[in-house]
PDB file of C-alpha atoms and ligand atoms in Angstrom:
ATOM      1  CA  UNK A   1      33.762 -54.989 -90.468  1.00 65.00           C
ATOM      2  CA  UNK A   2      33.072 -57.842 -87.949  1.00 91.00           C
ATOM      3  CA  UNK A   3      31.340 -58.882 -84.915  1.00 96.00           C
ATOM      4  CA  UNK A   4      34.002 -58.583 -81.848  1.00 97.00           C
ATOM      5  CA  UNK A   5      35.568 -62.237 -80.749  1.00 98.00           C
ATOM      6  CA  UNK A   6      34.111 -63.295 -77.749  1.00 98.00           C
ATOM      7  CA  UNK A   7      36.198 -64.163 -74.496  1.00 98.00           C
ATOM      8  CA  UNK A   8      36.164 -67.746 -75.217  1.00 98.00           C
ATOM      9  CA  UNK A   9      36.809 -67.674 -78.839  1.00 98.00           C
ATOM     10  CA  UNK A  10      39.905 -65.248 -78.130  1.00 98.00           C
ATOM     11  CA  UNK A  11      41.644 -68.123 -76.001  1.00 98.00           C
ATOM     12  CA  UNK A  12      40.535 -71.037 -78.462  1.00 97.00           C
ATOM     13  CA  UNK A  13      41.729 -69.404 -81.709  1.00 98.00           C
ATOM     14  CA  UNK A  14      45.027 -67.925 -79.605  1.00 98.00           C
ATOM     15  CA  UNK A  15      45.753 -71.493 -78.290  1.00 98.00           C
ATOM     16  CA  UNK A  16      44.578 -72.825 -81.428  1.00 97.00           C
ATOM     17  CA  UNK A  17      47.616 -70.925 -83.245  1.00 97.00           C
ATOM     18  CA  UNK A  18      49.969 -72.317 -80.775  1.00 97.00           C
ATOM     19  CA  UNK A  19      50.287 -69.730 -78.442  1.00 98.00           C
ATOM     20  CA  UNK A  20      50.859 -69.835 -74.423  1.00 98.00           C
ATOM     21  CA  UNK A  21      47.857 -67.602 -73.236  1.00 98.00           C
ATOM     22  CA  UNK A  22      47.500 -66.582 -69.835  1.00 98.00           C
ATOM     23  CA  UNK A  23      43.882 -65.306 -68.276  1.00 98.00           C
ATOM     24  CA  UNK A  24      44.505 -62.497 -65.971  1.00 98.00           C
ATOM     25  CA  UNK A  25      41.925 -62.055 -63.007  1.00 98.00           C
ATOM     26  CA  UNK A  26      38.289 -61.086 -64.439  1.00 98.00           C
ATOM     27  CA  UNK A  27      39.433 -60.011 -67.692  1.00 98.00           C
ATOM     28  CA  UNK A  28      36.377 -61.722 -69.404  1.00 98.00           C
ATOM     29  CA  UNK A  29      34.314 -58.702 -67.698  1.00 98.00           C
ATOM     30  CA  UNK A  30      37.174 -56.399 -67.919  1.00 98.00           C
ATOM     31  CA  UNK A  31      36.580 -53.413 -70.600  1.00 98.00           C
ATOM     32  CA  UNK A  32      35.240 -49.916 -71.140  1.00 98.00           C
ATOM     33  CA  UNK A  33      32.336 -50.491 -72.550  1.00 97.00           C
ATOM     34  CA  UNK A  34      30.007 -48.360 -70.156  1.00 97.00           C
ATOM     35  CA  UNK A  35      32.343 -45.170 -71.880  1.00 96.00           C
ATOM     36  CA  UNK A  36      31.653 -46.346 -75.770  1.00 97.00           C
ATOM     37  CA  UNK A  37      30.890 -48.021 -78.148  1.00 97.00           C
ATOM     38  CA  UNK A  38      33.051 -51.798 -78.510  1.00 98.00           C
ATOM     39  CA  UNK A  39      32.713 -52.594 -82.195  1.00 96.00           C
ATOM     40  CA  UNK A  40      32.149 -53.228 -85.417  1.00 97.00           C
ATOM     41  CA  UNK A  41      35.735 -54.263 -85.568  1.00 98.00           C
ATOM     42  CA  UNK A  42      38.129 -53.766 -88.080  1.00 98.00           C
ATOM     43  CA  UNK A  43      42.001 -54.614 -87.188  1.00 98.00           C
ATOM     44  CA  UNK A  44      44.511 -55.383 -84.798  1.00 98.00           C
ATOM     45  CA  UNK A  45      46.968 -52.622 -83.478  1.00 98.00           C
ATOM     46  CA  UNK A  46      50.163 -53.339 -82.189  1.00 98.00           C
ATOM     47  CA  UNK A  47      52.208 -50.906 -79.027  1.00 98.00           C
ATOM     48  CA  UNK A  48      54.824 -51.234 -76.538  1.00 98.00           C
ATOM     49  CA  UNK A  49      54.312 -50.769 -73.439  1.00 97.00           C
ATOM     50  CA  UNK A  50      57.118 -48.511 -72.412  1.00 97.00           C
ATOM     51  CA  UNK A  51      57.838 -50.567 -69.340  1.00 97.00           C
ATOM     52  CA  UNK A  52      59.796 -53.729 -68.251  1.00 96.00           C
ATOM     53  CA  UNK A  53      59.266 -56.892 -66.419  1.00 97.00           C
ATOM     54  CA  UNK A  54      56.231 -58.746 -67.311  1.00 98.00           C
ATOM     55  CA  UNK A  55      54.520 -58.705 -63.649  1.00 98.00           C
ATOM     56  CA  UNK A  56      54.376 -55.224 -63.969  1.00 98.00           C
ATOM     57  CA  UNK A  57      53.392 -54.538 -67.404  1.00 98.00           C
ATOM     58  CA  UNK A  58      50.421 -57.088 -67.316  1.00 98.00           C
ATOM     59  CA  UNK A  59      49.537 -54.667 -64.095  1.00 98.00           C
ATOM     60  CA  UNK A  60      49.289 -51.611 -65.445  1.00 98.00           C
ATOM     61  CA  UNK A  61      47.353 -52.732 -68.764  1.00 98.00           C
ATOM     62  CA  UNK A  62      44.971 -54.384 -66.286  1.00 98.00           C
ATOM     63  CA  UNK A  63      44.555 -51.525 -64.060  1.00 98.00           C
ATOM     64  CA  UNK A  64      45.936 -48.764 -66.208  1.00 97.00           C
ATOM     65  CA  UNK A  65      46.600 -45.374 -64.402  1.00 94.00           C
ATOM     66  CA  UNK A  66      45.092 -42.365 -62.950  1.00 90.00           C
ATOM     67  CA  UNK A  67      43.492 -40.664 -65.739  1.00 92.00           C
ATOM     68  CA  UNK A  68      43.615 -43.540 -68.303  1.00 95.00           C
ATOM     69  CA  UNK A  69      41.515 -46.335 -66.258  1.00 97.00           C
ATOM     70  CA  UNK A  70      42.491 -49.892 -68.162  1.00 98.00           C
ATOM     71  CA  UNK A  71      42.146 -52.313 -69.841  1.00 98.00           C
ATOM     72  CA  UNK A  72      44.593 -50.669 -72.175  1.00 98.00           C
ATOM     73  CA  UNK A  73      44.972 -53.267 -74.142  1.00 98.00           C
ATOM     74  CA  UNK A  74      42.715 -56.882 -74.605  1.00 98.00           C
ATOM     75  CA  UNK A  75      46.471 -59.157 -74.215  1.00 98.00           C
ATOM     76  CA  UNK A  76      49.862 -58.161 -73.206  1.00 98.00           C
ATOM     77  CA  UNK A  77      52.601 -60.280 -75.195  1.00 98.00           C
ATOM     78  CA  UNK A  78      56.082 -60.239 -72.897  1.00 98.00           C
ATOM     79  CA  UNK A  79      59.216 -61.273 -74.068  1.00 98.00           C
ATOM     80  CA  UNK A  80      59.095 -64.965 -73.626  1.00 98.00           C
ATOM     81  CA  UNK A  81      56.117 -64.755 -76.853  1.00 98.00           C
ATOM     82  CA  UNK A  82      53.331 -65.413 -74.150  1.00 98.00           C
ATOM     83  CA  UNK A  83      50.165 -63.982 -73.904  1.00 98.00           C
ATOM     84  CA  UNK A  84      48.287 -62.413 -71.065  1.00 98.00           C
ATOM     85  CA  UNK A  85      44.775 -61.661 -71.852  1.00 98.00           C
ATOM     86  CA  UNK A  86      43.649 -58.532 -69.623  1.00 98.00           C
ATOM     87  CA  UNK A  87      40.374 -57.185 -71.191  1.00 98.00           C
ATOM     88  CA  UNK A  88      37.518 -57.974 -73.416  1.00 98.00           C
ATOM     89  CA  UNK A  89      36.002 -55.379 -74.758  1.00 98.00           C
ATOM     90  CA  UNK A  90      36.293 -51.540 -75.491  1.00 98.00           C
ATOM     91  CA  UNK A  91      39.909 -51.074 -74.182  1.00 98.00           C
ATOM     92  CA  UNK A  92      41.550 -47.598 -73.645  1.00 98.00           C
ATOM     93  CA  UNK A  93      44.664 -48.382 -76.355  1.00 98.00           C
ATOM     94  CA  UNK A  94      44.200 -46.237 -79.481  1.00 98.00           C
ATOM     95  CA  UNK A  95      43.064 -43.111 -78.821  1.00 96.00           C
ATOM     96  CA  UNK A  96      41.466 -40.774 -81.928  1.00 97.00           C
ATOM     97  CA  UNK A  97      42.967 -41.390 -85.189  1.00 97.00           C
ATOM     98  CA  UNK A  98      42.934 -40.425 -88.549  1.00 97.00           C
ATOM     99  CA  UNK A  99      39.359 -41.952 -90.560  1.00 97.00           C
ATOM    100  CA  UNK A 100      41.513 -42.100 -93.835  1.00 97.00           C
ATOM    101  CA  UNK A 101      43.841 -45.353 -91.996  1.00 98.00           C
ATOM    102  CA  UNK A 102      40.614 -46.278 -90.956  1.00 98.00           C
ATOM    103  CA  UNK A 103      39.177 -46.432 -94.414  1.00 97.00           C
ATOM    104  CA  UNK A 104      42.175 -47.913 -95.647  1.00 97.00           C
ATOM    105  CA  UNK A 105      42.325 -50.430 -93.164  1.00 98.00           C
ATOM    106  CA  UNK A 106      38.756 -51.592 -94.068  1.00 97.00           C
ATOM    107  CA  UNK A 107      39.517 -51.812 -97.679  1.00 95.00           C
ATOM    108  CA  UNK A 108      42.700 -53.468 -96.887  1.00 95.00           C
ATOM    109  CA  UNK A 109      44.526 -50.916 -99.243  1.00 95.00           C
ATOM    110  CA  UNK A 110      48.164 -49.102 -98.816  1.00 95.00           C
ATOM    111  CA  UNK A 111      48.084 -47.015 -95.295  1.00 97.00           C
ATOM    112  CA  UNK A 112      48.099 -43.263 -95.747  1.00 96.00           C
ATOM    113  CA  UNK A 113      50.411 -41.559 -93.744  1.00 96.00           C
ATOM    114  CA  UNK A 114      48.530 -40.420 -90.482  1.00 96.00           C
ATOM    115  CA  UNK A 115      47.656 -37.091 -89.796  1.00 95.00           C
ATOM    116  CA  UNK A 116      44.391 -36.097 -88.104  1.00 95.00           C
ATOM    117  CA  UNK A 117      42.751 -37.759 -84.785  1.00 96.00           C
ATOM    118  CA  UNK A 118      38.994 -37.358 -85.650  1.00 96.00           C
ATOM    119  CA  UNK A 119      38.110 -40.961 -85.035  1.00 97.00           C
ATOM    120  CA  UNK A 120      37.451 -42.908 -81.987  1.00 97.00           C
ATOM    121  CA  UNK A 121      39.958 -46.316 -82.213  1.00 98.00           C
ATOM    122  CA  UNK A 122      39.112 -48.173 -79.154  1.00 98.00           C
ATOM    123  CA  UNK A 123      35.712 -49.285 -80.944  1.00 98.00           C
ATOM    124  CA  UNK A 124      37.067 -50.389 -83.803  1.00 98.00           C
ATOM    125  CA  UNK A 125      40.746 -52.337 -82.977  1.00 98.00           C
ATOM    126  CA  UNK A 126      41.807 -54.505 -80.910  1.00 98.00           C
ATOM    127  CA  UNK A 127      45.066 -53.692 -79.143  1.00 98.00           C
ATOM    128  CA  UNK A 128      47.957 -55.960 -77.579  1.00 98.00           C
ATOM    129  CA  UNK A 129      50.835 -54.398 -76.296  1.00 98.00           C
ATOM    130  CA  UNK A 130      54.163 -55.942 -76.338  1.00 98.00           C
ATOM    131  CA  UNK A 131      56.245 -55.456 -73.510  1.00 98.00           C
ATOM    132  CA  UNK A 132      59.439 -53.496 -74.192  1.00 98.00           C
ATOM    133  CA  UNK A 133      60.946 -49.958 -73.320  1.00 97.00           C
ATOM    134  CA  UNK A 134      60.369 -48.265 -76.637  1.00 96.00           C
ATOM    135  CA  UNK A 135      63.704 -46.397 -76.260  1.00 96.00           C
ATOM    136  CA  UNK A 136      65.483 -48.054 -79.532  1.00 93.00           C
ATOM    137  CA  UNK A 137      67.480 -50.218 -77.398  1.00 95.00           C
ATOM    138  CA  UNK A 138      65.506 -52.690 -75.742  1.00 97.00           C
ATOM    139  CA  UNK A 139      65.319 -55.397 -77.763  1.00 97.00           C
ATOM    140  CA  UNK A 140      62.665 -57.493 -79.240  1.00 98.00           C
ATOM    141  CA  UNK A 141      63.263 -61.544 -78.637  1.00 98.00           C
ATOM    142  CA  UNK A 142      62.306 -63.419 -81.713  1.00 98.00           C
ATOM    143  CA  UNK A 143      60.025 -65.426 -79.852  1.00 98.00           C
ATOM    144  CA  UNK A 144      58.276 -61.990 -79.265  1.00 98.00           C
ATOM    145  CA  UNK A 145      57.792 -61.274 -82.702  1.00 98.00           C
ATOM    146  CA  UNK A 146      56.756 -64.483 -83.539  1.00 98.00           C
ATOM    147  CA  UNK A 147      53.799 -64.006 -81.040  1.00 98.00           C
ATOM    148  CA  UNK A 148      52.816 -60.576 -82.399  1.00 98.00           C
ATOM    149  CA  UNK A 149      52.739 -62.504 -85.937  1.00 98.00           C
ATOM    150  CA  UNK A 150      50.749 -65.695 -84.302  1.00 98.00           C
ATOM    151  CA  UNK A 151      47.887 -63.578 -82.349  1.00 98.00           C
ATOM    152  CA  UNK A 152      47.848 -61.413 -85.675  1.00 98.00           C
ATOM    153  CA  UNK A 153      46.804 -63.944 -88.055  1.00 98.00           C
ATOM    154  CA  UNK A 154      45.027 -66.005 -85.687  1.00 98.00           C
ATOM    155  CA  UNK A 155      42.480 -62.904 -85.452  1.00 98.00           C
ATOM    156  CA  UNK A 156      42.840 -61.939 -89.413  1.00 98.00           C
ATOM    157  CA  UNK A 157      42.469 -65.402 -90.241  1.00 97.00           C
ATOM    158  CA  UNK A 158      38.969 -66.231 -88.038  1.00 96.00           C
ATOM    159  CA  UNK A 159      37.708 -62.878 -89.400  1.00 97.00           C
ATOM    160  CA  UNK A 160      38.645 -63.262 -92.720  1.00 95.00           C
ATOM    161  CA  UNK A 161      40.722 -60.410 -92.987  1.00 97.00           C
ATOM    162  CA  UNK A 162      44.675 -59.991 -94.697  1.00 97.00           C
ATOM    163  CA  UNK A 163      47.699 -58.589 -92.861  1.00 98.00           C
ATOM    164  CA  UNK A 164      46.861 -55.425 -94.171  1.00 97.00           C
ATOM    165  CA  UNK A 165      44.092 -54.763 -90.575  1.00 98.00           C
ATOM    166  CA  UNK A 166      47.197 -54.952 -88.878  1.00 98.00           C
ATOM    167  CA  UNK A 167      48.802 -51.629 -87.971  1.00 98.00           C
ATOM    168  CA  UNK A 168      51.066 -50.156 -85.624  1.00 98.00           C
ATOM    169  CA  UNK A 169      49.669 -47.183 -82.830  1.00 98.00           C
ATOM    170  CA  UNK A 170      52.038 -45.189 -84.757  1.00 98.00           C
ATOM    171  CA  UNK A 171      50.040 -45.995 -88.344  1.00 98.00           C
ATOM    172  CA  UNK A 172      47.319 -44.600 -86.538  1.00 98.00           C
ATOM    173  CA  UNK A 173      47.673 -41.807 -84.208  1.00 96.00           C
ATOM    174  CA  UNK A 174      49.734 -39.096 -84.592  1.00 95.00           C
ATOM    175  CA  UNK A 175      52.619 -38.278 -82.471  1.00 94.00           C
ATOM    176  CA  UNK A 176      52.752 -41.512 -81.737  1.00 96.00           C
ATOM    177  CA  UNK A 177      56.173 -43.971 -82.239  1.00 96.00           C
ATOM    178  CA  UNK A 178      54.888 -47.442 -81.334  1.00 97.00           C
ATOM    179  CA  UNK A 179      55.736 -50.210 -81.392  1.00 98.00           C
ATOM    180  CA  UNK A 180      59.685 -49.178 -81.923  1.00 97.00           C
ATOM    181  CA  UNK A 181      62.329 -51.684 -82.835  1.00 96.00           C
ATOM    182  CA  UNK A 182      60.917 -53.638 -86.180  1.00 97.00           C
ATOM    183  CA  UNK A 183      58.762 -52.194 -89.213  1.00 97.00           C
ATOM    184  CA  UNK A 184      55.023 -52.755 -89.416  1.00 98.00           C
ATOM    185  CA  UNK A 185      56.329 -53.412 -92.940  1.00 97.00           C
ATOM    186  CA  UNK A 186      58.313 -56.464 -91.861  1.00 97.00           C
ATOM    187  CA  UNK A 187      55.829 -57.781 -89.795  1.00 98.00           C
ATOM    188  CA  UNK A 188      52.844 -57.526 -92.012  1.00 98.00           C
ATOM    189  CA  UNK A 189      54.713 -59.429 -94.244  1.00 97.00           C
ATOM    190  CA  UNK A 190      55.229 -62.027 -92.027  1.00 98.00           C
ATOM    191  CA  UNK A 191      51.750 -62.765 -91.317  1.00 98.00           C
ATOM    192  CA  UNK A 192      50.596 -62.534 -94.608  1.00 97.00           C
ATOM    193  CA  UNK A 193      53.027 -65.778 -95.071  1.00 97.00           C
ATOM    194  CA  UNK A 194      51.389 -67.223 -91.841  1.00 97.00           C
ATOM    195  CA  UNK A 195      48.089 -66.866 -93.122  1.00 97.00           C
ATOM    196  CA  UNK A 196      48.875 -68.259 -96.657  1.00 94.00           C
ATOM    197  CA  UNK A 197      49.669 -71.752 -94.384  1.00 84.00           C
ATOM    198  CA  UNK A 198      53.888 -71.129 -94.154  1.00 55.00           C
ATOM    199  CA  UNK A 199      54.810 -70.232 -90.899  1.00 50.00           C
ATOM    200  CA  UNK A 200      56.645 -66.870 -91.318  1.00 45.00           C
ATOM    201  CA  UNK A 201      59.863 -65.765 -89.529  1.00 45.00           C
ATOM    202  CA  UNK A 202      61.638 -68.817 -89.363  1.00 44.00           C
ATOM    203  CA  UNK A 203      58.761 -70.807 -87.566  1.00 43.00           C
ATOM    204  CA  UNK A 204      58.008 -74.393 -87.966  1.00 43.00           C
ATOM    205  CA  UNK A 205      54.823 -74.894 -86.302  1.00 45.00           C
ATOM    206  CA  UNK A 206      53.766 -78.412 -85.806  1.00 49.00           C
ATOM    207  CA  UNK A 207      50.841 -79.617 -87.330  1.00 50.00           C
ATOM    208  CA  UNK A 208      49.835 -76.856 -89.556  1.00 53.00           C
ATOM    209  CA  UNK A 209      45.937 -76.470 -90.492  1.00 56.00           C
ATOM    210  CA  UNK A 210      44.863 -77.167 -93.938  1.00 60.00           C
ATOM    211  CA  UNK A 211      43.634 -73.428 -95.328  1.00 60.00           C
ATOM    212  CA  UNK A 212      39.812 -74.289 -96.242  1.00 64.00           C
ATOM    213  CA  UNK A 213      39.652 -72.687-100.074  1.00 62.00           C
ATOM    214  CA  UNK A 214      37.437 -69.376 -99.885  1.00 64.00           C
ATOM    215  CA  UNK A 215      34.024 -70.375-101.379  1.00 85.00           C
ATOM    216  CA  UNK A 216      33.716 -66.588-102.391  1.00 90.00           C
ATOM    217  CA  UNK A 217      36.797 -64.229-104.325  1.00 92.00           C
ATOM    218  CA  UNK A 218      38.428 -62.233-101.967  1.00 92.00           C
ATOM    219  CA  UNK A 219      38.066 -58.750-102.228  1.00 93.00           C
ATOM    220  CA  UNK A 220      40.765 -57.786-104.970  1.00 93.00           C
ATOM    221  CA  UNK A 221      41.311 -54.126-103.984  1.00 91.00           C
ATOM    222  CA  UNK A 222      40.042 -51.496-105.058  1.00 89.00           C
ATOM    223  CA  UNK A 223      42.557 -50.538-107.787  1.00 91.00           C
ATOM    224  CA  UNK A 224      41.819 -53.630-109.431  1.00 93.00           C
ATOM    225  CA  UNK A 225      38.983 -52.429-111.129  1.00 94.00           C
ATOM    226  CA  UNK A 226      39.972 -50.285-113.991  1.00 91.00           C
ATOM    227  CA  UNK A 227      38.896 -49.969-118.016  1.00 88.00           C
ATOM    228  CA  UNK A 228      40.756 -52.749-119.903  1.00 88.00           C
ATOM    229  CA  UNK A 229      40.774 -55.317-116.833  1.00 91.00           C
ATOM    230  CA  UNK A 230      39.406 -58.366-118.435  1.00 93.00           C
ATOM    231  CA  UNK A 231      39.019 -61.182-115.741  1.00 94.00           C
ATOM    232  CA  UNK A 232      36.647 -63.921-114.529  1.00 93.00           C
ATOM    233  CA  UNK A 233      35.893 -62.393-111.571  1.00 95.00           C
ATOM    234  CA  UNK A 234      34.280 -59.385-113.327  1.00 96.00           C
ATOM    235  CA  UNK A 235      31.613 -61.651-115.305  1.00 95.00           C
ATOM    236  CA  UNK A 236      31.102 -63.659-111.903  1.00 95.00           C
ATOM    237  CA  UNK A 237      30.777 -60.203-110.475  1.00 97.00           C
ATOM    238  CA  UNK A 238      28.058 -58.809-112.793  1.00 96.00           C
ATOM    239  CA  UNK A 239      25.999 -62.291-112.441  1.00 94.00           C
ATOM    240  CA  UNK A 240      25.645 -61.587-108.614  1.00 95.00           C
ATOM    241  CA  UNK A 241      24.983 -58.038-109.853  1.00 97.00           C
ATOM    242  CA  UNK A 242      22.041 -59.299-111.905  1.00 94.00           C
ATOM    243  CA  UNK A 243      20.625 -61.633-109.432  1.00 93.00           C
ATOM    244  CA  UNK A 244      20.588 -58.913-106.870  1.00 94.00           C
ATOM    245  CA  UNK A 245      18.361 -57.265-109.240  1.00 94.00           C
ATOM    246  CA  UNK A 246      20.657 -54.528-109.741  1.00 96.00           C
ATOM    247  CA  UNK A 247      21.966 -55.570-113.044  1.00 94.00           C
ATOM    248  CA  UNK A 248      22.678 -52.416-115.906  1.00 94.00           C
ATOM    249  CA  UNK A 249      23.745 -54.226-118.527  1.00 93.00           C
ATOM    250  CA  UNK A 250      21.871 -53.913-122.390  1.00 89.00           C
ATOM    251  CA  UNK A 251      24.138 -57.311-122.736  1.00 86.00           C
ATOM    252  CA  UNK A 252      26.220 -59.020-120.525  1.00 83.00           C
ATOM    253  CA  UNK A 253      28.002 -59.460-118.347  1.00 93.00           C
ATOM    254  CA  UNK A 254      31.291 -59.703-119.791  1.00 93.00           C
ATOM    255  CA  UNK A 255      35.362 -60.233-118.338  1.00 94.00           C
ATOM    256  CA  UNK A 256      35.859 -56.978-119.661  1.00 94.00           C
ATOM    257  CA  UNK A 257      35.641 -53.704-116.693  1.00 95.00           C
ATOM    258  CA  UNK A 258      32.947 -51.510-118.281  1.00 94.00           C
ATOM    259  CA  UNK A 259      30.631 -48.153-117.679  1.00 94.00           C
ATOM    260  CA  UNK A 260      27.759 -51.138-117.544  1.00 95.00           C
ATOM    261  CA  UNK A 261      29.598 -52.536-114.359  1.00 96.00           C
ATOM    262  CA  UNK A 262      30.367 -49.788-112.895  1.00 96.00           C
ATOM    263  CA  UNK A 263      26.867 -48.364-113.096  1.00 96.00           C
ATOM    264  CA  UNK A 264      25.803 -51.842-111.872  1.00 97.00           C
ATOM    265  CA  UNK A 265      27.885 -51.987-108.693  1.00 96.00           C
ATOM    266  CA  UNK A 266      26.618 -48.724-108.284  1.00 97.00           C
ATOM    267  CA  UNK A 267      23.071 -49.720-107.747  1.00 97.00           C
ATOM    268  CA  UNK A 268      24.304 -52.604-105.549  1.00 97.00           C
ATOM    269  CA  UNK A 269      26.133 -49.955-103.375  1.00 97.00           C
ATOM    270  CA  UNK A 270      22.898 -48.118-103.046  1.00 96.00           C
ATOM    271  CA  UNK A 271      20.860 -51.116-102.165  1.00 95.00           C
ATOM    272  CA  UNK A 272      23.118 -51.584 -99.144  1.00 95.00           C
ATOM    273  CA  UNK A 273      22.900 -48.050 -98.034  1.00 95.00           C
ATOM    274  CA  UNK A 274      25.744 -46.239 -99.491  1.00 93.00           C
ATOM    275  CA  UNK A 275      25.909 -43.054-100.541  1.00 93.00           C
ATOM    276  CA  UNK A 276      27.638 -40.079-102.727  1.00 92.00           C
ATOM    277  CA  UNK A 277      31.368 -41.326-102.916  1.00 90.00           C
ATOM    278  CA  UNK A 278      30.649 -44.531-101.027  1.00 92.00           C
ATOM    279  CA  UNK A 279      28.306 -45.377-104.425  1.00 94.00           C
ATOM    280  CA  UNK A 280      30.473 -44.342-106.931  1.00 95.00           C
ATOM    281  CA  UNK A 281      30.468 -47.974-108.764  1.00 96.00           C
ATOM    282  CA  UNK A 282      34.107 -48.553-107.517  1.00 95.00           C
ATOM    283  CA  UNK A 283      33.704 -51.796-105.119  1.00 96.00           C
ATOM    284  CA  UNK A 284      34.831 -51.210-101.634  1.00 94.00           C
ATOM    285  CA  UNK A 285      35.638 -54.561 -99.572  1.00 93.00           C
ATOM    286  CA  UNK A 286      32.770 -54.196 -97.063  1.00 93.00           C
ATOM    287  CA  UNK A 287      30.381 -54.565-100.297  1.00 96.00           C
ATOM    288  CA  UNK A 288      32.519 -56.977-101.926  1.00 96.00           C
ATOM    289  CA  UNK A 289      32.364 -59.298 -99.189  1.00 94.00           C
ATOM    290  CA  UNK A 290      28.306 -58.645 -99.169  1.00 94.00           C
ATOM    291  CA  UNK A 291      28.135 -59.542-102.663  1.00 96.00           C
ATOM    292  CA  UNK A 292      29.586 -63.229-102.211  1.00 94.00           C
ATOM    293  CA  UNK A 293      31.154 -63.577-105.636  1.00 95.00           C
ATOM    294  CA  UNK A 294      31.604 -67.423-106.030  1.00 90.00           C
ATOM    295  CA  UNK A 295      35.112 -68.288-106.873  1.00 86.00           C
ATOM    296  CA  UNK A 296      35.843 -69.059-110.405  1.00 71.00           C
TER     297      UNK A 296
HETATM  298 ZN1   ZN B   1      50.339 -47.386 -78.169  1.00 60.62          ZN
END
């Protein structure tokens, strides 16, 4: 859950990851925010636009069409790997999808297969849509990919977020088949390797950033926390517990995954406002990141 880039910060972290980005018209203003809500934001969604030349395509995700007003997307990536920024802000790109990606997107866990449209997307992703036909046939240029991979991690990487708040429309909607022509798979994986520092596909990007060290543990997933898990991070866990004054322990805390912890984490999950299943002692990312475990 984050706070949405702003305009400025889009093009600085874009440019900063190397990429050619092109500011169309009054897309700093440009959004549908007057029709809902733009934010918290959780991941980037990948399309294709179904159309060809790039003219054109930036055009209609600027304007959009008679009964689906744009922005539909915030940047268009064309084939050359460029960017064209055309809104900022709620864009119409995702459509209602199914809460359970949603959830699993937040926790950064494995994507269940998508089958309901109960949830509004356009507050909660932002969208680029890479130009190409869709049909099976039209192909994707490396240097495409490689900017889908770029403005991925350069907006997982300022949020703190893995490649797993990356999805593709199709993850997310059903019915629909975009983006068509490489797995989500594939390229998930190959901005997890641009965020670890490596350039992924092939890349050799010139002066590559030094990756600050978190000062906090990551959120391990969810399955991570199990009986028998004995790790650091669980006793470094339970002392945050404790000094948020929601500590359950008779002694302790220990490496070792107990009831104690559980029941702990619990009570930390209620302090922050969750409820019923959302408090069920299990830790979720949006209260692991809360907790600030220091890194052991
Ligand atoms: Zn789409």
């Amino acid at each position: 859950m984050a706070k949405p880039l702003s305009a400025s910060k889009m093009v600085e972290i874009l440019r900063a990851e190397g990429l050619t980005v092109h500011e169309v018209r009054s897309w700093r203003t440009h959004n549908r925010n007057s029709k809902g809500a733009w934010g918290p934001v959780n991941g980037v969604m990948i399309h294709h636009t179904v159309t060809k030349g790039t003219e054109a395509s930036v055009n209609i995700c600027y304007n959009g069409y008679s009964g689906l007003p744009g922005p539909l997307c915030h940047g268009v990536i064309d084939k050359k790997g460029e960017i064209h920024l055309v809104g900022n802000g709620r864009a119409n790109h995702a459509g209602l999808g199914d809460s359970d990606v949603l959830r699993a997107v937040i926790n950064e866990s494995k994507l269940p297969h998508d089958n309901e449209a109960d949830t509004d997307g356009n507050a909660r992703f932002y969208g680029f849509e890479c130009i190409n036909l869709g049909d099976g046939k039209d192909p994707w240029p490396e240097a495409q990919k490689e900017a889908i991979e770029k403005v991925s991690a350069a907006i997982c990487r300022h949020h703190g977020w893995s490649e797993r708040s990356v999805i593709g429309h199709k993850e997310w909607q059903p019915g629909k088949t975009d983006p068509r022509g490489f797995t989500m798979d594939g390229m998930r994986k190959r901005i997890a390797q641009r965020l670890k520092g490596g350039g992924g596909g092939g890349d050799t990007t010139p002066d590559p950033k030094p990756v600050p060290k978190p000062k906090y543990v990551p959120f391990p997933g969810s399955g991570f926390f199990h009986t028998g898990r004995k790790s650091p991070i669980i006793t470094a866990m339970g002392r945050r517990l404790v000094a948020e004054g929601c500590g359950r322990y008779e002694e302790g805390p220990t490496p070792e995954w107990t009831e104690a912890d559980r029941r702990s984490y619990a009570a930390w999950q209620q302090k922050l406002g969750f409820k019923g299943k959302d408090a069920d002692g299990i830790p979720g990312k949006v209260s692991w990141d809360k907790l600030k475990v220091p890194d052991v």
